[in-house]
CSV table of C-alpha atoms and ligand atoms in Angstrom, one decimal:
chain,number,residue,atom,x,y,z
N,270,MET,CA,45.8,-167.2,-37.0
N,271,TYR,CA,49.6,-168.8,-36.8
N,272,PRO,CA,50.6,-171.0,-39.6
N,273,GLN,CA,49.0,-169.0,-41.8
N,274,LEU,CA,49.7,-165.8,-40.3
N,275,ARG,CA,53.6,-164.9,-39.3
N,276,MET,CA,53.3,-161.4,-37.7
N,277,ARG,CA,56.9,-161.4,-38.4
N,278,ARG,CA,56.8,-161.7,-42.0
N,279,LEU,CA,57.4,-157.4,-41.8
N,280,ARG,CA,59.8,-156.8,-38.8
N,281,LYS,CA,62.5,-157.9,-41.9
N,282,GLN,CA,65.0,-154.7,-41.6
N,283,ASN,CA,64.1,-153.3,-45.4
N,284,ILE,CA,59.6,-153.9,-45.4
N,285,ARG,CA,60.4,-152.4,-41.1
N,286,PRO,CA,60.0,-149.0,-42.4
N,287,LEU,CA,57.4,-149.6,-44.7
N,288,VAL,CA,54.7,-150.5,-41.8
N,289,ARG,CA,56.5,-148.0,-39.0
N,290,GLU,CA,53.4,-146.1,-37.9
N,291,ALA,CA,54.6,-143.3,-36.4
N,292,GLU,CA,57.6,-140.9,-37.7
N,293,LEU,CA,60.1,-138.1,-36.1
N,294,SER,CA,60.3,-135.5,-38.3
N,295,VAL,CA,62.1,-131.9,-37.6
N,296,ASN,CA,58.1,-130.3,-37.8
N,297,ASP,CA,58.2,-131.5,-34.2
N,298,LEU,CA,60.7,-130.0,-32.4
N,299,ILE,CA,60.4,-127.1,-30.2
N,300,PHE,CA,64.2,-126.4,-28.3
N,301,PRO,CA,64.6,-124.5,-25.3
N,302,ILE,CA,66.6,-121.6,-25.3
N,303,PHE,CA,67.8,-120.3,-22.0
N,304,VAL,CA,68.7,-116.2,-22.4
N,305,ASP,CA,70.5,-114.8,-18.9
N,306,GLU,CA,70.4,-111.3,-18.8
N,307,THR,CA,73.7,-112.0,-15.5
N,308,ILE,CA,76.0,-113.1,-17.9
N,309,ASP,CA,78.3,-111.3,-20.4
N,310,VAL,CA,80.0,-115.6,-21.9
N,311,ARG,CA,77.9,-118.1,-22.6
N,312,ARG,CA,77.9,-120.8,-19.5
N,313,GLU,CA,76.8,-124.6,-19.4
N,314,ILE,CA,74.0,-126.0,-16.9
N,315,GLU,CA,75.7,-128.6,-14.7
N,316,SER,CA,72.8,-130.6,-14.6
N,317,MET,CA,71.9,-130.5,-17.9
N,318,PRO,CA,75.3,-131.5,-19.8
N,319,SER,CA,75.5,-129.4,-23.4
N,320,GLN,CA,72.5,-127.1,-22.4
N,321,PHE,CA,73.8,-123.7,-22.0
N,322,ARG,CA,72.4,-119.9,-20.7
N,323,PHE,CA,73.3,-117.4,-23.2
N,324,PRO,CA,74.7,-114.0,-23.1
N,325,LEU,CA,71.8,-111.8,-25.1
N,326,GLU,CA,74.4,-111.5,-27.1
N,327,ASP,CA,74.4,-114.9,-28.3
N,328,LEU,CA,71.5,-115.4,-29.2
N,329,ARG,CA,72.2,-114.2,-32.3
N,330,ALA,CA,74.5,-117.5,-33.5
N,331,GLU,CA,72.2,-119.9,-31.4
N,332,ALA,CA,69.4,-118.6,-33.5
N,333,ASN,CA,71.2,-119.5,-36.9
N,334,GLU,CA,72.3,-122.5,-35.8
N,335,VAL,CA,69.1,-123.9,-35.0
N,336,LEU,CA,67.7,-122.6,-38.1
N,337,GLY,CA,70.4,-124.2,-40.0
N,338,LEU,CA,69.0,-127.8,-38.7
N,339,LYS,CA,65.8,-126.3,-39.9
N,340,ILE,CA,64.1,-126.6,-36.5
N,341,PRO,CA,60.5,-125.1,-37.0
N,342,ALA,CA,60.7,-123.5,-33.9
N,343,ILE,CA,62.9,-122.4,-30.2
N,344,ILE,CA,60.8,-121.3,-26.7
N,345,LEU,CA,63.0,-118.8,-24.4
N,346,PHE,CA,62.5,-118.4,-20.7
N,347,GLY,CA,64.3,-115.7,-19.1
N,348,ILE,CA,66.5,-115.1,-16.1
N,349,PRO,CA,66.6,-111.5,-15.1
N,350,LYS,CA,68.7,-109.5,-13.3
N,351,LYS,CA,66.6,-108.1,-10.7
N,352,LYS,CA,64.0,-110.3,-9.2
N,353,ASP,CA,61.5,-108.8,-6.5
N,354,GLU,CA,58.1,-109.8,-5.9
N,355,MET,CA,55.8,-108.4,-8.0
N,356,ALA,CA,57.7,-110.0,-11.0
N,357,THR,CA,58.3,-106.4,-12.1
N,358,SER,CA,61.3,-107.5,-15.2
N,359,ALA,CA,58.4,-109.3,-16.3
N,360,TYR,CA,56.8,-107.5,-18.0
N,361,ASP,CA,59.8,-104.7,-18.2
N,362,SER,CA,59.3,-104.1,-22.0
N,363,ASP,CA,63.2,-104.2,-22.0
N,364,GLY,CA,62.9,-107.4,-20.7
N,365,ILE,CA,65.1,-110.2,-21.9
N,366,VAL,CA,62.6,-112.1,-22.8
N,367,GLN,CA,61.5,-108.8,-24.4
N,368,ARG,CA,65.0,-107.9,-25.6
N,369,ALA,CA,65.6,-111.8,-26.9
N,370,ILE,CA,62.7,-112.0,-29.2
N,371,ARG,CA,64.0,-108.6,-31.6
N,372,SER,CA,66.6,-109.5,-31.6
N,373,ILE,CA,66.4,-113.1,-32.6
N,374,ARG,CA,63.4,-111.6,-34.9
N,375,ASP,CA,66.3,-109.0,-36.5
N,376,GLU,CA,67.8,-112.2,-37.1
N,377,VAL,CA,66.0,-114.2,-38.6
N,378,GLY,CA,63.2,-113.5,-40.0
N,379,ASP,CA,59.9,-115.0,-40.3
N,380,ASN,CA,61.8,-118.7,-39.9
N,381,LEU,CA,61.9,-119.3,-36.3
N,382,VAL,CA,59.5,-119.6,-34.5
N,383,ILE,CA,59.7,-117.2,-31.4
N,384,ILE,CA,57.9,-119.4,-29.0
N,385,ALA,CA,57.7,-117.2,-24.8
N,386,ASP,CA,57.6,-119.4,-22.0
N,387,LEU,CA,54.8,-116.6,-19.7
N,388,CYS,CA,55.1,-116.9,-16.2
N,389,LEU,CA,56.7,-115.6,-13.4
N,390,CYS,CA,58.9,-117.6,-11.1
N,391,GLU,CA,61.9,-116.8,-13.0
N,392,TYR,CA,61.3,-113.2,-11.7
N,393,MET,CA,59.9,-113.7,-8.5
N,394,ASP,CA,62.4,-112.9,-5.3
N,395,HIS,CA,60.4,-116.2,-3.7
N,396,GLY,CA,59.6,-118.3,-7.1
N,397,HIS,CA,57.4,-119.1,-6.8
N,398,CYS,CA,54.5,-119.0,-10.3
N,399,GLY,CA,52.9,-116.1,-8.5
N,400,VAL,CA,51.7,-112.9,-6.6
N,401,VAL,CA,52.1,-114.6,-3.3
N,402,LYS,CA,50.4,-112.8,0.1
N,403,ASP,CA,50.6,-114.2,3.9
N,404,SER,CA,52.6,-117.5,2.1
N,405,GLU,CA,49.8,-118.1,-0.2
N,406,ILE,CA,50.3,-117.8,-3.7
N,407,GLN,CA,47.4,-115.6,-5.2
N,408,ASN,CA,45.8,-116.6,-7.8
N,409,ASP,CA,43.2,-113.6,-9.3
N,410,PRO,CA,46.2,-110.7,-8.8
N,411,THR,CA,48.6,-113.0,-10.7
N,412,LEU,CA,46.2,-112.6,-13.7
N,413,ASP,CA,46.8,-109.3,-15.0
N,414,LEU,CA,50.4,-109.4,-14.6
N,415,LEU,CA,50.4,-112.4,-16.8
N,416,GLY,CA,48.5,-110.4,-19.1
N,417,ARG,CA,50.6,-107.0,-19.5
N,418,THR,CA,53.6,-109.3,-19.5
N,419,ALA,CA,51.5,-111.2,-23.1
N,420,VAL,CA,51.2,-108.1,-24.5
N,421,THR,CA,55.2,-107.4,-24.2
N,422,TYR,CA,56.2,-110.2,-25.4
N,423,ALA,CA,53.9,-109.8,-28.0
N,424,GLU,CA,54.7,-106.5,-29.1
N,425,ALA,CA,58.2,-107.7,-28.9
N,426,GLY,CA,56.9,-109.5,-31.5
N,427,ALA,CA,57.1,-113.2,-30.1
N,428,ASP,CA,54.9,-115.9,-32.5
N,429,ILE,CA,52.9,-117.6,-30.0
N,430,VAL,CA,53.0,-116.3,-26.0
N,431,ALA,CA,52.9,-120.1,-23.5
N,432,PRO,CA,51.4,-119.7,-19.8
N,433,SER,CA,53.0,-122.4,-17.8
N,434,GLY,CA,52.2,-120.8,-14.5
N,435,MET,CA,48.9,-123.2,-13.8
N,436,MET,CA,47.0,-120.6,-12.6
N,437,ASP,CA,43.0,-120.7,-13.0
N,438,GLY,CA,41.5,-118.2,-15.9
N,439,MET,CA,44.9,-117.7,-17.2
N,440,VAL,CA,44.2,-118.7,-20.8
N,441,GLN,CA,40.9,-116.5,-20.7
N,442,ALA,CA,42.9,-113.1,-18.7
N,443,ILE,CA,45.9,-113.3,-21.6
N,444,ARG,CA,44.0,-113.7,-24.3
N,445,SER,CA,41.3,-110.6,-23.5
N,446,ALA,CA,45.1,-108.9,-22.8
N,447,LEU,CA,45.9,-109.5,-26.3
N,448,ASP,CA,42.9,-108.7,-28.2
N,449,ASP,CA,42.3,-105.1,-26.1
N,450,LYS,CA,45.8,-104.3,-27.9
N,451,SER,CA,44.9,-105.9,-31.1
N,452,TYR,CA,47.7,-109.4,-30.7
N,453,SER,CA,44.3,-111.5,-31.3
N,454,SER,CA,46.5,-113.4,-33.8
N,455,ILE,CA,48.8,-114.7,-31.4
N,456,PRO,CA,48.0,-117.6,-30.0
N,457,ILE,CA,48.7,-119.1,-27.3
N,458,MET,CA,50.6,-122.5,-25.8
N,459,SER,CA,49.1,-123.2,-23.2
N,460,TYR,CA,50.7,-125.8,-20.5
N,461,ALA,CA,47.6,-127.3,-19.5
N,462,ALA,CA,48.7,-130.2,-18.1
N,463,LYS,CA,51.4,-129.4,-15.6
N,464,TYR,CA,52.3,-131.4,-13.2
N,465,ALA,CA,54.0,-131.0,-9.6
N,466,SER,CA,57.1,-133.1,-11.5
N,467,SER,CA,60.2,-134.1,-9.7
N,468,PHE,CA,61.7,-133.9,-13.3
N,469,TYR,CA,62.2,-130.4,-13.4
N,470,SER,CA,64.6,-129.5,-10.9
N,471,PRO,CA,67.1,-129.7,-13.7
N,472,PHE,CA,64.8,-126.9,-14.9
N,473,ARG,CA,65.1,-124.5,-11.9
N,474,ASP,CA,68.9,-124.9,-11.6
N,475,ALA,CA,69.0,-123.5,-15.6
N,476,ALA,CA,66.0,-120.5,-15.3
N,477,GLU,CA,67.1,-119.7,-11.6
N,478,SER,CA,63.4,-120.4,-10.1
N,479,ARG,CA,63.5,-122.6,-7.2
N,480,TYR,CA,61.7,-121.1,-4.8
N,481,SER,CA,62.3,-119.9,-1.2
N,482,PHE,CA,59.2,-121.6,0.9
N,483,GLY,CA,57.0,-124.7,-0.1
N,484,ASP,CA,56.6,-125.9,-3.4
N,485,ARG,CA,54.5,-126.1,-6.4
N,486,GLY,CA,51.8,-127.7,-4.9
N,487,THR,CA,49.4,-125.3,-4.5
N,488,TYR,CA,49.1,-124.9,-8.2
N,489,GLN,CA,51.0,-127.4,-10.3
N,490,MET,CA,48.9,-130.8,-11.1
N,491,ASP,CA,49.6,-134.1,-8.5
N,492,PHE,CA,50.5,-137.2,-10.2
N,493,GLY,CA,48.0,-139.9,-9.1
N,494,ASN,CA,45.2,-138.2,-11.3
N,495,SER,CA,44.3,-138.2,-15.0
N,496,ASN,CA,41.0,-137.3,-15.5
N,497,GLU,CA,41.4,-134.1,-14.0
N,498,ALA,CA,44.2,-132.9,-16.7
N,499,LEU,CA,40.9,-133.7,-19.1
N,500,ARG,CA,39.6,-131.0,-16.9
N,501,GLU,CA,42.4,-129.0,-17.2
N,502,VAL,CA,42.4,-129.1,-20.8
N,503,GLU,CA,39.0,-128.5,-21.5
N,504,LEU,CA,38.0,-125.8,-19.3
N,505,ASP,CA,42.4,-124.5,-21.3
N,506,LEU,CA,40.3,-124.9,-24.6
N,507,LYS,CA,36.8,-122.6,-23.8
N,508,GLU,CA,39.2,-120.0,-22.8
N,509,GLY,CA,40.9,-120.2,-25.9
N,510,ALA,CA,44.1,-121.9,-26.1
N,511,ASP,CA,45.2,-123.0,-29.9
N,512,ILE,CA,47.3,-125.6,-28.1
N,513,VAL,CA,47.5,-127.6,-24.7
N,514,MET,CA,51.1,-129.5,-23.7
N,515,VAL,CA,51.3,-131.9,-21.4
N,516,LYS,CA,54.1,-131.8,-18.9
N,517,PRO,CA,56.5,-133.3,-18.0
N,518,ALA,CA,56.6,-136.3,-21.2
N,519,MET,CA,57.7,-139.9,-20.1
N,520,ALA,CA,55.6,-141.0,-17.5
N,521,TYR,CA,52.6,-139.2,-18.8
N,522,LEU,CA,51.8,-140.3,-21.6
N,523,ASP,CA,48.6,-142.4,-21.0
N,524,ILE,CA,48.0,-138.7,-20.0
N,525,LEU,CA,49.3,-137.6,-23.7
N,526,CYS,CA,46.8,-140.3,-24.9
N,527,ARG,CA,44.0,-139.2,-23.4
N,528,VAL,CA,44.1,-135.9,-24.1
N,529,LYS,CA,44.9,-136.6,-27.7
N,530,GLU,CA,41.9,-138.8,-28.7
N,531,LYS,CA,39.5,-137.4,-26.1
N,532,PHE,CA,40.0,-133.2,-28.3
N,533,GLY,CA,41.5,-134.0,-31.1
N,534,VAL,CA,43.4,-130.3,-30.8
N,535,PRO,CA,47.2,-129.1,-31.4
N,536,THR,CA,48.8,-130.8,-28.6
N,537,ALA,CA,52.3,-130.4,-27.0
N,538,ALA,CA,54.7,-131.9,-24.7
N,539,TYR,CA,57.2,-131.3,-22.9
N,540,ASN,CA,60.4,-133.8,-22.1
N,541,VAL,CA,61.8,-132.0,-19.3
N,542,SER,CA,64.6,-131.4,-17.8
N,543,GLY,CA,65.3,-134.3,-15.3
N,544,GLU,CA,64.2,-136.9,-19.2
N,545,TYR,CA,67.1,-134.7,-20.8
N,546,SER,CA,70.0,-135.8,-17.2
N,547,MET,CA,68.7,-139.1,-16.6
N,548,VAL,CA,70.1,-139.6,-20.2
N,549,LYS,CA,72.8,-137.1,-20.5
N,550,ALA,CA,74.1,-139.0,-17.8
N,551,ALA,CA,73.5,-142.3,-18.0
N,552,ALA,CA,75.1,-142.2,-21.7
N,553,LEU,CA,77.6,-139.7,-19.9
N,554,LYS,CA,78.3,-143.4,-17.3
N,555,GLY,CA,78.5,-145.4,-20.9
N,556,TRP,CA,75.6,-147.4,-20.1
N,557,ILE,CA,72.6,-146.1,-22.7
N,558,ASP,CA,72.6,-145.6,-26.2
N,559,GLU,CA,72.6,-141.6,-25.9
N,560,ARG,CA,71.1,-141.2,-30.0
N,561,ARG,CA,68.9,-144.6,-29.6
N,562,VAL,CA,67.4,-144.6,-26.4
N,563,VAL,CA,65.8,-140.5,-27.6
N,564,GLU,CA,64.8,-141.4,-30.4
N,565,GLU,CA,63.4,-144.9,-29.1
N,566,MET,CA,62.1,-141.9,-25.7
N,567,LEU,CA,60.8,-138.8,-29.0
N,568,LEU,CA,59.3,-141.3,-30.6
N,569,GLY,CA,57.4,-142.7,-28.1
N,570,ILE,CA,56.3,-139.2,-27.5
N,571,LYS,CA,54.9,-138.8,-31.1
N,572,ARG,CA,53.1,-142.1,-31.2
N,573,ALA,CA,51.2,-142.1,-28.2
N,574,GLY,CA,49.9,-138.4,-29.6
N,575,ALA,CA,52.0,-135.6,-29.1
N,576,ASP,CA,52.1,-133.1,-32.6
N,577,MET,CA,55.1,-131.6,-31.0
N,578,ILE,CA,58.1,-131.8,-28.8
N,579,LEU,CA,59.8,-129.1,-26.5
N,580,THR,CA,62.7,-131.1,-26.0
N,581,TYR,CA,66.6,-129.9,-25.2
N,582,PHE,CA,67.7,-133.3,-27.0
N,583,ALA,CA,66.3,-130.7,-30.2
N,584,LYS,CA,69.2,-130.0,-32.3
N,585,ASP,CA,70.8,-133.4,-31.8
N,586,VAL,CA,68.1,-134.6,-33.4
N,587,ALA,CA,67.8,-132.5,-36.0
N,588,SER,CA,71.4,-133.2,-37.1
N,589,GLU,CA,71.0,-137.0,-37.5
N,590,LEU,CA,68.4,-136.4,-39.4
N,591,LEU,CA,69.9,-134.0,-42.0
N,592,ASN,CA,72.5,-136.5,-42.0
N,593,LYS,CA,69.7,-139.3,-42.2
N,594,THR,CA,68.9,-137.8,-45.2
U,298,PBG,C1,58.3,-122.4,-15.4
U,298,PBG,C2,58.6,-123.6,-15.8
U,298,PBG,C3,59.1,-124.9,-15.1
U,298,PBG,C4,59.5,-125.6,-16.6
U,298,PBG,C5,59.0,-124.8,-17.9
U,298,PBG,N1,58.2,-123.4,-17.3
U,298,PBG,C6,59.8,-125.5,-14.0
U,298,PBG,C7,58.4,-125.1,-13.1
U,298,PBG,O1,57.4,-125.3,-13.2
U,298,PBG,O2,59.8,-124.9,-11.7
U,298,PBG,C8,60.1,-126.5,-16.7
U,298,PBG,C9,60.3,-127.2,-17.9
U,298,PBG,C10,61.8,-128.5,-17.6
U,298,PBG,O3,62.1,-129.4,-16.3
U,298,PBG,O4,62.2,-128.5,-18.8
U,298,PBG,N2,56.4,-122.1,-14.4
């Protein structure tokens, strides 16, 4: 008790780093990359300043840049030329993501972990994450398509597949599809607790995955719920998930903390597009110090329990960290 005990003693500038509990490391970062089959030159995403959609030809250079910054992993999202009601471009072995995986692998070998986001919304003409019949998103018919897509990603050389569509049983379906084709060593990073969030809207510009009717409320979670997130994570682990994700991150730190405490498994957090855009917009107006806010935000996500963070700030943070050492 005061006056013997003074908490401020350890807050002296030179002592602070010694007693810091959480650290942000470049090894925690996963950088999202959008590859677009419909363009020839990279295009900046309007609602996400400094983020781009890349044509296939630019990916080698981008992968090298990420590698040069010592970021261990990327996650790929594809924008296909052709969208239809069965998402056929998603499981085309010559699809945009499959080609992207092959080209990056060829360029960087095993030096970058290539994660393939596994969802159908970018490939569906209606923009939903599953097969639609009578204006409803059908769970079970979607599972087969997810399994097929996963296999084509594994064949192309993906290190990890990351299902993000919130269909029931998706992890099990993908696991057994992979195992059937002898890809039992490919891990699944499941978007286990993914909320129906308005923080995704810049991503939907980026990935052209806006839906033409309804919303994602029949499959993504209600943001009033947290026990449900634990059930989702538990089920995905039972179905064979190797890494579980909480998404978005900032407004869901309590979920992240509970998931990590309860299961103690490798846990990822997605610092989503809207979180990026908000920080960028305020920084562009000169209202906040971007570098400091980003550090505080990402370290907060780490402190809450994330082992890894998917973030559009990955390259900025990595170059900061490189400059420090
Ligand atoms: C696709 C998907 C989304 C995001 C990742 N995968 C959007 C959505 O569910 O509508 C969002 C990522 C972000 O906002 O940065 N299912």
